[in-house]
């Protein structure tokens, strides 16, 4: 993970447990919807409550295929959800040019920044004490500046 700030990688990522409430709410929603589909729809198609001689083979085959496809998509959903939660979002790198130096203001034309203040100065984070590159914003949950933020904060 070259380029990440060393202090950002050393601090715990999920420091306050109350900030994980939305994550658990999404997990519970997925679990409830999964349970409803499998128990109410899937098991009904499989006709497990009927003796084998009374079952309609076409409905059982349809139930097996629908549950197979559903479990594949549910597994992919959970994989993507886990990757979203566990992947480090990226932060401002340590090094020259990113540390906040008030006496040595650099020219934004040399760096090639698009986003600047209305005065033309480089944007800076008052919490991290670093200059912010384009599309970078401070995240209150992670307590660090996140690169390539594409959502409205």
JSON list of C-alpha atoms in Angstrom, two decimals:
[
{"chain": "A", "resi": 1, "resn": "UNK", "atom": "CA", "xyz": [0.00, 0.00, 0.00]},
{"chain": "A", "resi": 2, "resn": "UNK", "atom": "CA", "xyz": [2.63, 2.46, -1.01]},
{"chain": "A", "resi": 3, "resn": "UNK", "atom": "CA", "xyz": [1.54, 6.07, -1.05]},
{"chain": "A", "resi": 4, "resn": "UNK", "atom": "CA", "xyz": [-0.88, 5.89, 1.87]},
{"chain": "A", "resi": 5, "resn": "UNK", "atom": "CA", "xyz": [-0.24, 8.00, 4.91]},
{"chain": "A", "resi": 6, "resn": "UNK", "atom": "CA", "xyz": [1.43, 5.83, 7.52]},
{"chain": "A", "resi": 7, "resn": "UNK", "atom": "CA", "xyz": [-0.65, 7.22, 10.43]},
{"chain": "A", "resi": 8, "resn": "UNK", "atom": "CA", "xyz": [-3.88, 6.57, 8.50]},
{"chain": "A", "resi": 9, "resn": "UNK", "atom": "CA", "xyz": [-3.01, 2.89, 8.10]},
{"chain": "A", "resi": 10, "resn": "UNK", "atom": "CA", "xyz": [-1.97, 2.49, 11.75]},
{"chain": "A", "resi": 11, "resn": "UNK", "atom": "CA", "xyz": [-5.12, 3.91, 13.35]},
{"chain": "A", "resi": 12, "resn": "UNK", "atom": "CA", "xyz": [-8.13, 1.62, 13.78]},
{"chain": "A", "resi": 13, "resn": "UNK", "atom": "CA", "xyz": [-10.51, 1.82, 10.85]},
{"chain": "A", "resi": 14, "resn": "UNK", "atom": "CA", "xyz": [-13.73, 1.23, 12.77]},
{"chain": "A", "resi": 15, "resn": "UNK", "atom": "CA", "xyz": [-13.03, 3.20, 15.94]},
{"chain": "A", "resi": 16, "resn": "UNK", "atom": "CA", "xyz": [-16.54, 4.06, 17.05]},
{"chain": "A", "resi": 17, "resn": "UNK", "atom": "CA", "xyz": [-19.04, 1.23, 17.03]},
{"chain": "A", "resi": 18, "resn": "UNK", "atom": "CA", "xyz": [-22.01, 3.58, 16.64]},
{"chain": "A", "resi": 19, "resn": "UNK", "atom": "CA", "xyz": [-20.79, 4.43, 13.13]},
{"chain": "A", "resi": 20, "resn": "UNK", "atom": "CA", "xyz": [-21.38, 0.80, 12.11]},
{"chain": "A", "resi": 21, "resn": "UNK", "atom": "CA", "xyz": [-25.15, 1.02, 12.68]},
{"chain": "A", "resi": 22, "resn": "UNK", "atom": "CA", "xyz": [-25.91, 1.67, 8.96]},
{"chain": "A", "resi": 23, "resn": "UNK", "atom": "CA", "xyz": [-23.76, -1.32, 7.98]},
{"chain": "A", "resi": 24, "resn": "UNK", "atom": "CA", "xyz": [-25.67, -3.60, 10.35]},
{"chain": "A", "resi": 25, "resn": "UNK", "atom": "CA", "xyz": [-28.98, -2.16, 9.11]},
{"chain": "A", "resi": 26, "resn": "UNK", "atom": "CA", "xyz": [-28.07, -3.11, 5.52]},
{"chain": "A", "resi": 27, "resn": "UNK", "atom": "CA", "xyz": [-26.94, -6.58, 6.62]},
{"chain": "A", "resi": 28, "resn": "UNK", "atom": "CA", "xyz": [-30.22, -7.13, 8.49]},
{"chain": "A", "resi": 29, "resn": "UNK", "atom": "CA", "xyz": [-32.25, -5.94, 5.48]},
{"chain": "A", "resi": 30, "resn": "UNK", "atom": "CA", "xyz": [-30.41, -8.36, 3.20]},
{"chain": "A", "resi": 31, "resn": "UNK", "atom": "CA", "xyz": [-30.91, -11.18, 5.72]},
{"chain": "A", "resi": 32, "resn": "UNK", "atom": "CA", "xyz": [-34.66, -10.50, 6.07]},
{"chain": "A", "resi": 33, "resn": "UNK", "atom": "CA", "xyz": [-35.20, -10.32, 2.29]},
{"chain": "A", "resi": 34, "resn": "UNK", "atom": "CA", "xyz": [-33.11, -13.48, 1.80]},
{"chain": "A", "resi": 35, "resn": "UNK", "atom": "CA", "xyz": [-35.10, -15.36, 4.44]},
{"chain": "A", "resi": 36, "resn": "UNK", "atom": "CA", "xyz": [-38.44, -14.26, 3.03]},
{"chain": "A", "resi": 37, "resn": "UNK", "atom": "CA", "xyz": [-37.56, -15.30, -0.51]},
{"chain": "A", "resi": 38, "resn": "UNK", "atom": "CA", "xyz": [-36.08, -18.66, 0.40]},
{"chain": "A", "resi": 39, "resn": "UNK", "atom": "CA", "xyz": [-38.61, -19.67, 3.05]},
{"chain": "A", "resi": 40, "resn": "UNK", "atom": "CA", "xyz": [-41.81, -18.29, 1.53]},
{"chain": "A", "resi": 41, "resn": "UNK", "atom": "CA", "xyz": [-41.19, -18.59, -2.21]},
{"chain": "A", "resi": 42, "resn": "UNK", "atom": "CA", "xyz": [-38.43, -21.17, -2.63]},
{"chain": "A", "resi": 43, "resn": "UNK", "atom": "CA", "xyz": [-39.57, -23.84, -0.21]},
{"chain": "A", "resi": 44, "resn": "UNK", "atom": "CA", "xyz": [-43.12, -23.49, -1.51]},
{"chain": "A", "resi": 45, "resn": "UNK", "atom": "CA", "xyz": [-41.94, -24.31, -5.02]},
{"chain": "A", "resi": 46, "resn": "UNK", "atom": "CA", "xyz": [-39.91, -27.26, -3.76]},
{"chain": "A", "resi": 47, "resn": "UNK", "atom": "CA", "xyz": [-43.07, -28.65, -2.12]},
{"chain": "A", "resi": 48, "resn": "UNK", "atom": "CA", "xyz": [-41.16, -30.21, 0.76]},
{"chain": "A", "resi": 49, "resn": "UNK", "atom": "CA", "xyz": [-44.32, -30.49, 2.85]},
{"chain": "A", "resi": 50, "resn": "UNK", "atom": "CA", "xyz": [-45.90, -32.93, 0.37]},
{"chain": "A", "resi": 51, "resn": "UNK", "atom": "CA", "xyz": [-45.06, -36.62, -0.04]},
{"chain": "A", "resi": 52, "resn": "UNK", "atom": "CA", "xyz": [-42.77, -37.28, -3.03]},
{"chain": "A", "resi": 53, "resn": "UNK", "atom": "CA", "xyz": [-45.56, -38.90, -5.04]},
{"chain": "A", "resi": 54, "resn": "UNK", "atom": "CA", "xyz": [-47.78, -35.79, -4.78]},
{"chain": "A", "resi": 55, "resn": "UNK", "atom": "CA", "xyz": [-45.17, -33.26, -5.89]},
{"chain": "A", "resi": 56, "resn": "UNK", "atom": "CA", "xyz": [-45.39, -31.60, -9.31]},
{"chain": "A", "resi": 57, "resn": "UNK", "atom": "CA", "xyz": [-42.03, -32.24, -10.98]},
{"chain": "A", "resi": 58, "resn": "UNK", "atom": "CA", "xyz": [-42.19, -29.09, -13.11]},
{"chain": "A", "resi": 59, "resn": "UNK", "atom": "CA", "xyz": [-42.65, -26.90, -10.02]},
{"chain": "A", "resi": 60, "resn": "UNK", "atom": "CA", "xyz": [-39.83, -28.66, -8.15]},
{"chain": "A", "resi": 61, "resn": "UNK", "atom": "CA", "xyz": [-37.47, -28.18, -11.10]},
{"chain": "A", "resi": 62, "resn": "UNK", "atom": "CA", "xyz": [-38.48, -24.52, -11.33]},
{"chain": "A", "resi": 63, "resn": "UNK", "atom": "CA", "xyz": [-37.84, -24.11, -7.58]},
{"chain": "A", "resi": 64, "resn": "UNK", "atom": "CA", "xyz": [-34.40, -25.69, -7.82]},
{"chain": "A", "resi": 65, "resn": "UNK", "atom": "CA", "xyz": [-33.37, -23.48, -10.75]},
{"chain": "A", "resi": 66, "resn": "UNK", "atom": "CA", "xyz": [-34.75, -20.28, -9.18]},
{"chain": "A", "resi": 67, "resn": "UNK", "atom": "CA", "xyz": [-33.09, -20.98, -5.84]},
{"chain": "A", "resi": 68, "resn": "UNK", "atom": "CA", "xyz": [-29.80, -21.82, -7.59]},
{"chain": "A", "resi": 69, "resn": "UNK", "atom": "CA", "xyz": [-29.77, -18.53, -9.51]},
{"chain": "A", "resi": 70, "resn": "UNK", "atom": "CA", "xyz": [-30.88, -16.64, -6.41]},
{"chain": "A", "resi": 71, "resn": "UNK", "atom": "CA", "xyz": [-28.07, -18.07, -4.29]},
{"chain": "A", "resi": 72, "resn": "UNK", "atom": "CA", "xyz": [-25.48, -17.19, -6.94]},
{"chain": "A", "resi": 73, "resn": "UNK", "atom": "CA", "xyz": [-26.69, -13.58, -7.06]},
{"chain": "A", "resi": 74, "resn": "UNK", "atom": "CA", "xyz": [-26.98, -13.41, -3.25]},
{"chain": "A", "resi": 75, "resn": "UNK", "atom": "CA", "xyz": [-23.39, -14.63, -2.89]},
{"chain": "A", "resi": 76, "resn": "UNK", "atom": "CA", "xyz": [-22.18, -12.03, -5.40]},
{"chain": "A", "resi": 77, "resn": "UNK", "atom": "CA", "xyz": [-24.12, -9.32, -3.55]},
{"chain": "A", "resi": 78, "resn": "UNK", "atom": "CA", "xyz": [-22.54, -10.26, -0.23]},
{"chain": "A", "resi": 79, "resn": "UNK", "atom": "CA", "xyz": [-19.08, -10.43, -1.82]},
{"chain": "A", "resi": 80, "resn": "UNK", "atom": "CA", "xyz": [-19.43, -6.92, -3.29]},
{"chain": "A", "resi": 81, "resn": "UNK", "atom": "CA", "xyz": [-20.86, -5.59, -0.03]},
{"chain": "A", "resi": 82, "resn": "UNK", "atom": "CA", "xyz": [-17.93, -7.04, 1.94]},
{"chain": "A", "resi": 83, "resn": "UNK", "atom": "CA", "xyz": [-15.44, -5.55, -0.52]},
{"chain": "A", "resi": 84, "resn": "UNK", "atom": "CA", "xyz": [-17.07, -2.12, -0.17]},
{"chain": "A", "resi": 85, "resn": "UNK", "atom": "CA", "xyz": [-16.80, -2.27, 3.60]},
{"chain": "A", "resi": 86, "resn": "UNK", "atom": "CA", "xyz": [-13.32, -3.79, 3.94]},
{"chain": "A", "resi": 87, "resn": "UNK", "atom": "CA", "xyz": [-11.38, -2.07, 1.11]},
{"chain": "A", "resi": 88, "resn": "UNK", "atom": "CA", "xyz": [-9.32, 0.89, 2.27]},
{"chain": "A", "resi": 89, "resn": "UNK", "atom": "CA", "xyz": [-10.65, 4.02, 0.55]},
{"chain": "A", "resi": 90, "resn": "UNK", "atom": "CA", "xyz": [-7.27, 5.68, 0.02]},
{"chain": "A", "resi": 91, "resn": "UNK", "atom": "CA", "xyz": [-5.97, 8.86, 1.56]},
{"chain": "A", "resi": 92, "resn": "UNK", "atom": "CA", "xyz": [-3.62, 11.76, 0.86]},
{"chain": "A", "resi": 93, "resn": "UNK", "atom": "CA", "xyz": [-0.05, 10.42, 0.55]},
{"chain": "A", "resi": 94, "resn": "UNK", "atom": "CA", "xyz": [2.74, 11.52, 2.86]},
{"chain": "A", "resi": 95, "resn": "UNK", "atom": "CA", "xyz": [5.53, 13.48, 1.28]},
{"chain": "A", "resi": 96, "resn": "UNK", "atom": "CA", "xyz": [6.61, 16.80, -0.09]},
{"chain": "A", "resi": 97, "resn": "UNK", "atom": "CA", "xyz": [3.90, 18.85, -1.68]},
{"chain": "A", "resi": 98, "resn": "UNK", "atom": "CA", "xyz": [1.03, 17.59, 0.44]},
{"chain": "A", "resi": 99, "resn": "UNK", "atom": "CA", "xyz": [2.01, 18.80, 3.92]},
{"chain": "A", "resi": 100, "resn": "UNK", "atom": "CA", "xyz": [0.50, 22.16, 4.82]},
{"chain": "A", "resi": 101, "resn": "UNK", "atom": "CA", "xyz": [3.26, 24.78, 4.67]},
{"chain": "A", "resi": 102, "resn": "UNK", "atom": "CA", "xyz": [1.88, 28.25, 5.21]},
{"chain": "A", "resi": 103, "resn": "UNK", "atom": "CA", "xyz": [5.10, 30.12, 4.43]},
{"chain": "A", "resi": 104, "resn": "UNK", "atom": "CA", "xyz": [5.80, 28.30, 1.18]},
{"chain": "A", "resi": 105, "resn": "UNK", "atom": "CA", "xyz": [2.62, 28.48, -0.91]},
{"chain": "A", "resi": 106, "resn": "UNK", "atom": "CA", "xyz": [2.98, 26.63, -4.20]},
{"chain": "A", "resi": 107, "resn": "UNK", "atom": "CA", "xyz": [1.47, 27.67, -7.49]},
{"chain": "A", "resi": 108, "resn": "UNK", "atom": "CA", "xyz": [-1.58, 25.63, -8.50]},
{"chain": "A", "resi": 109, "resn": "UNK", "atom": "CA", "xyz": [-0.61, 25.93, -12.18]},
{"chain": "A", "resi": 110, "resn": "UNK", "atom": "CA", "xyz": [2.57, 23.92, -11.56]},
{"chain": "A", "resi": 111, "resn": "UNK", "atom": "CA", "xyz": [0.65, 21.08, -9.90]},
{"chain": "A", "resi": 112, "resn": "UNK", "atom": "CA", "xyz": [-2.22, 21.06, -12.36]},
{"chain": "A", "resi": 113, "resn": "UNK", "atom": "CA", "xyz": [-5.12, 21.21, -9.92]},
{"chain": "A", "resi": 114, "resn": "UNK", "atom": "CA", "xyz": [-8.61, 21.86, -11.20]},
{"chain": "A", "resi": 115, "resn": "UNK", "atom": "CA", "xyz": [-10.37, 22.47, -7.89]},
{"chain": "A", "resi": 116, "resn": "UNK", "atom": "CA", "xyz": [-9.09, 25.54, -6.07]},
{"chain": "A", "resi": 117, "resn": "UNK", "atom": "CA", "xyz": [-10.51, 28.08, -3.67]},
{"chain": "A", "resi": 118, "resn": "UNK", "atom": "CA", "xyz": [-12.20, 31.15, -5.12]},
{"chain": "A", "resi": 119, "resn": "UNK", "atom": "CA", "xyz": [-8.96, 33.05, -4.43]},
{"chain": "A", "resi": 120, "resn": "UNK", "atom": "CA", "xyz": [-6.95, 30.58, -6.55]},
{"chain": "A", "resi": 121, "resn": "UNK", "atom": "CA", "xyz": [-5.16, 28.97, -3.59]},
{"chain": "A", "resi": 122, "resn": "UNK", "atom": "CA", "xyz": [-4.87, 25.24, -3.08]},
{"chain": "A", "resi": 123, "resn": "UNK", "atom": "CA", "xyz": [-7.60, 23.61, -1.01]},
{"chain": "A", "resi": 124, "resn": "UNK", "atom": "CA", "xyz": [-6.54, 22.33, 2.38]},
{"chain": "A", "resi": 125, "resn": "UNK", "atom": "CA", "xyz": [-7.98, 20.12, 5.10]},
{"chain": "A", "resi": 126, "resn": "UNK", "atom": "CA", "xyz": [-8.16, 21.77, 8.48]},
{"chain": "A", "resi": 127, "resn": "UNK", "atom": "CA", "xyz": [-8.38, 18.37, 10.23]},
{"chain": "A", "resi": 128, "resn": "UNK", "atom": "CA", "xyz": [-5.54, 16.50, 8.49]},
{"chain": "A", "resi": 129, "resn": "UNK", "atom": "CA", "xyz": [-3.38, 19.63, 7.96]},
{"chain": "A", "resi": 130, "resn": "UNK", "atom": "CA", "xyz": [-2.63, 18.67, 4.37]},
{"chain": "A", "resi": 131, "resn": "UNK", "atom": "CA", "xyz": [-3.39, 20.06, 0.95]},
{"chain": "A", "resi": 132, "resn": "UNK", "atom": "CA", "xyz": [-6.27, 18.28, -0.75]},
{"chain": "A", "resi": 133, "resn": "UNK", "atom": "CA", "xyz": [-6.03, 17.00, -4.33]},
{"chain": "A", "resi": 134, "resn": "UNK", "atom": "CA", "xyz": [-8.99, 17.17, -6.69]},
{"chain": "A", "resi": 135, "resn": "UNK", "atom": "CA", "xyz": [-12.11, 15.21, -5.63]},
{"chain": "A", "resi": 136, "resn": "UNK", "atom": "CA", "xyz": [-10.73, 14.70, -2.12]},
{"chain": "A", "resi": 137, "resn": "UNK", "atom": "CA", "xyz": [-12.88, 15.37, 0.95]},
{"chain": "A", "resi": 138, "resn": "UNK", "atom": "CA", "xyz": [-12.56, 14.76, 4.68]},
{"chain": "A", "resi": 139, "resn": "UNK", "atom": "CA", "xyz": [-14.71, 11.86, 5.91]},
{"chain": "A", "resi": 140, "resn": "UNK", "atom": "CA", "xyz": [-16.15, 12.23, 9.40]},
{"chain": "A", "resi": 141, "resn": "UNK", "atom": "CA", "xyz": [-16.69, 8.47, 9.74]},
{"chain": "A", "resi": 142, "resn": "UNK", "atom": "CA", "xyz": [-13.15, 7.42, 8.76]},
{"chain": "A", "resi": 143, "resn": "UNK", "atom": "CA", "xyz": [-11.58, 10.57, 10.25]},
{"chain": "A", "resi": 144, "resn": "UNK", "atom": "CA", "xyz": [-9.28, 11.04, 7.24]},
{"chain": "A", "resi": 145, "resn": "UNK", "atom": "CA", "xyz": [-9.31, 12.62, 3.81]},
{"chain": "A", "resi": 146, "resn": "UNK", "atom": "CA", "xyz": [-10.66, 10.23, 1.19]},
{"chain": "A", "resi": 147, "resn": "UNK", "atom": "CA", "xyz": [-9.38, 10.36, -2.39]},
{"chain": "A", "resi": 148, "resn": "UNK", "atom": "CA", "xyz": [-11.77, 10.27, -5.35]},
{"chain": "A", "resi": 149, "resn": "UNK", "atom": "CA", "xyz": [-14.95, 11.08, -3.45]},
{"chain": "A", "resi": 150, "resn": "UNK", "atom": "CA", "xyz": [-17.81, 10.96, -5.92]},
{"chain": "A", "resi": 151, "resn": "UNK", "atom": "CA", "xyz": [-20.81, 11.41, -3.61]},
{"chain": "A", "resi": 152, "resn": "UNK", "atom": "CA", "xyz": [-22.17, 14.60, -2.16]},
{"chain": "A", "resi": 153, "resn": "UNK", "atom": "CA", "xyz": [-21.10, 14.97, 1.45]}
]
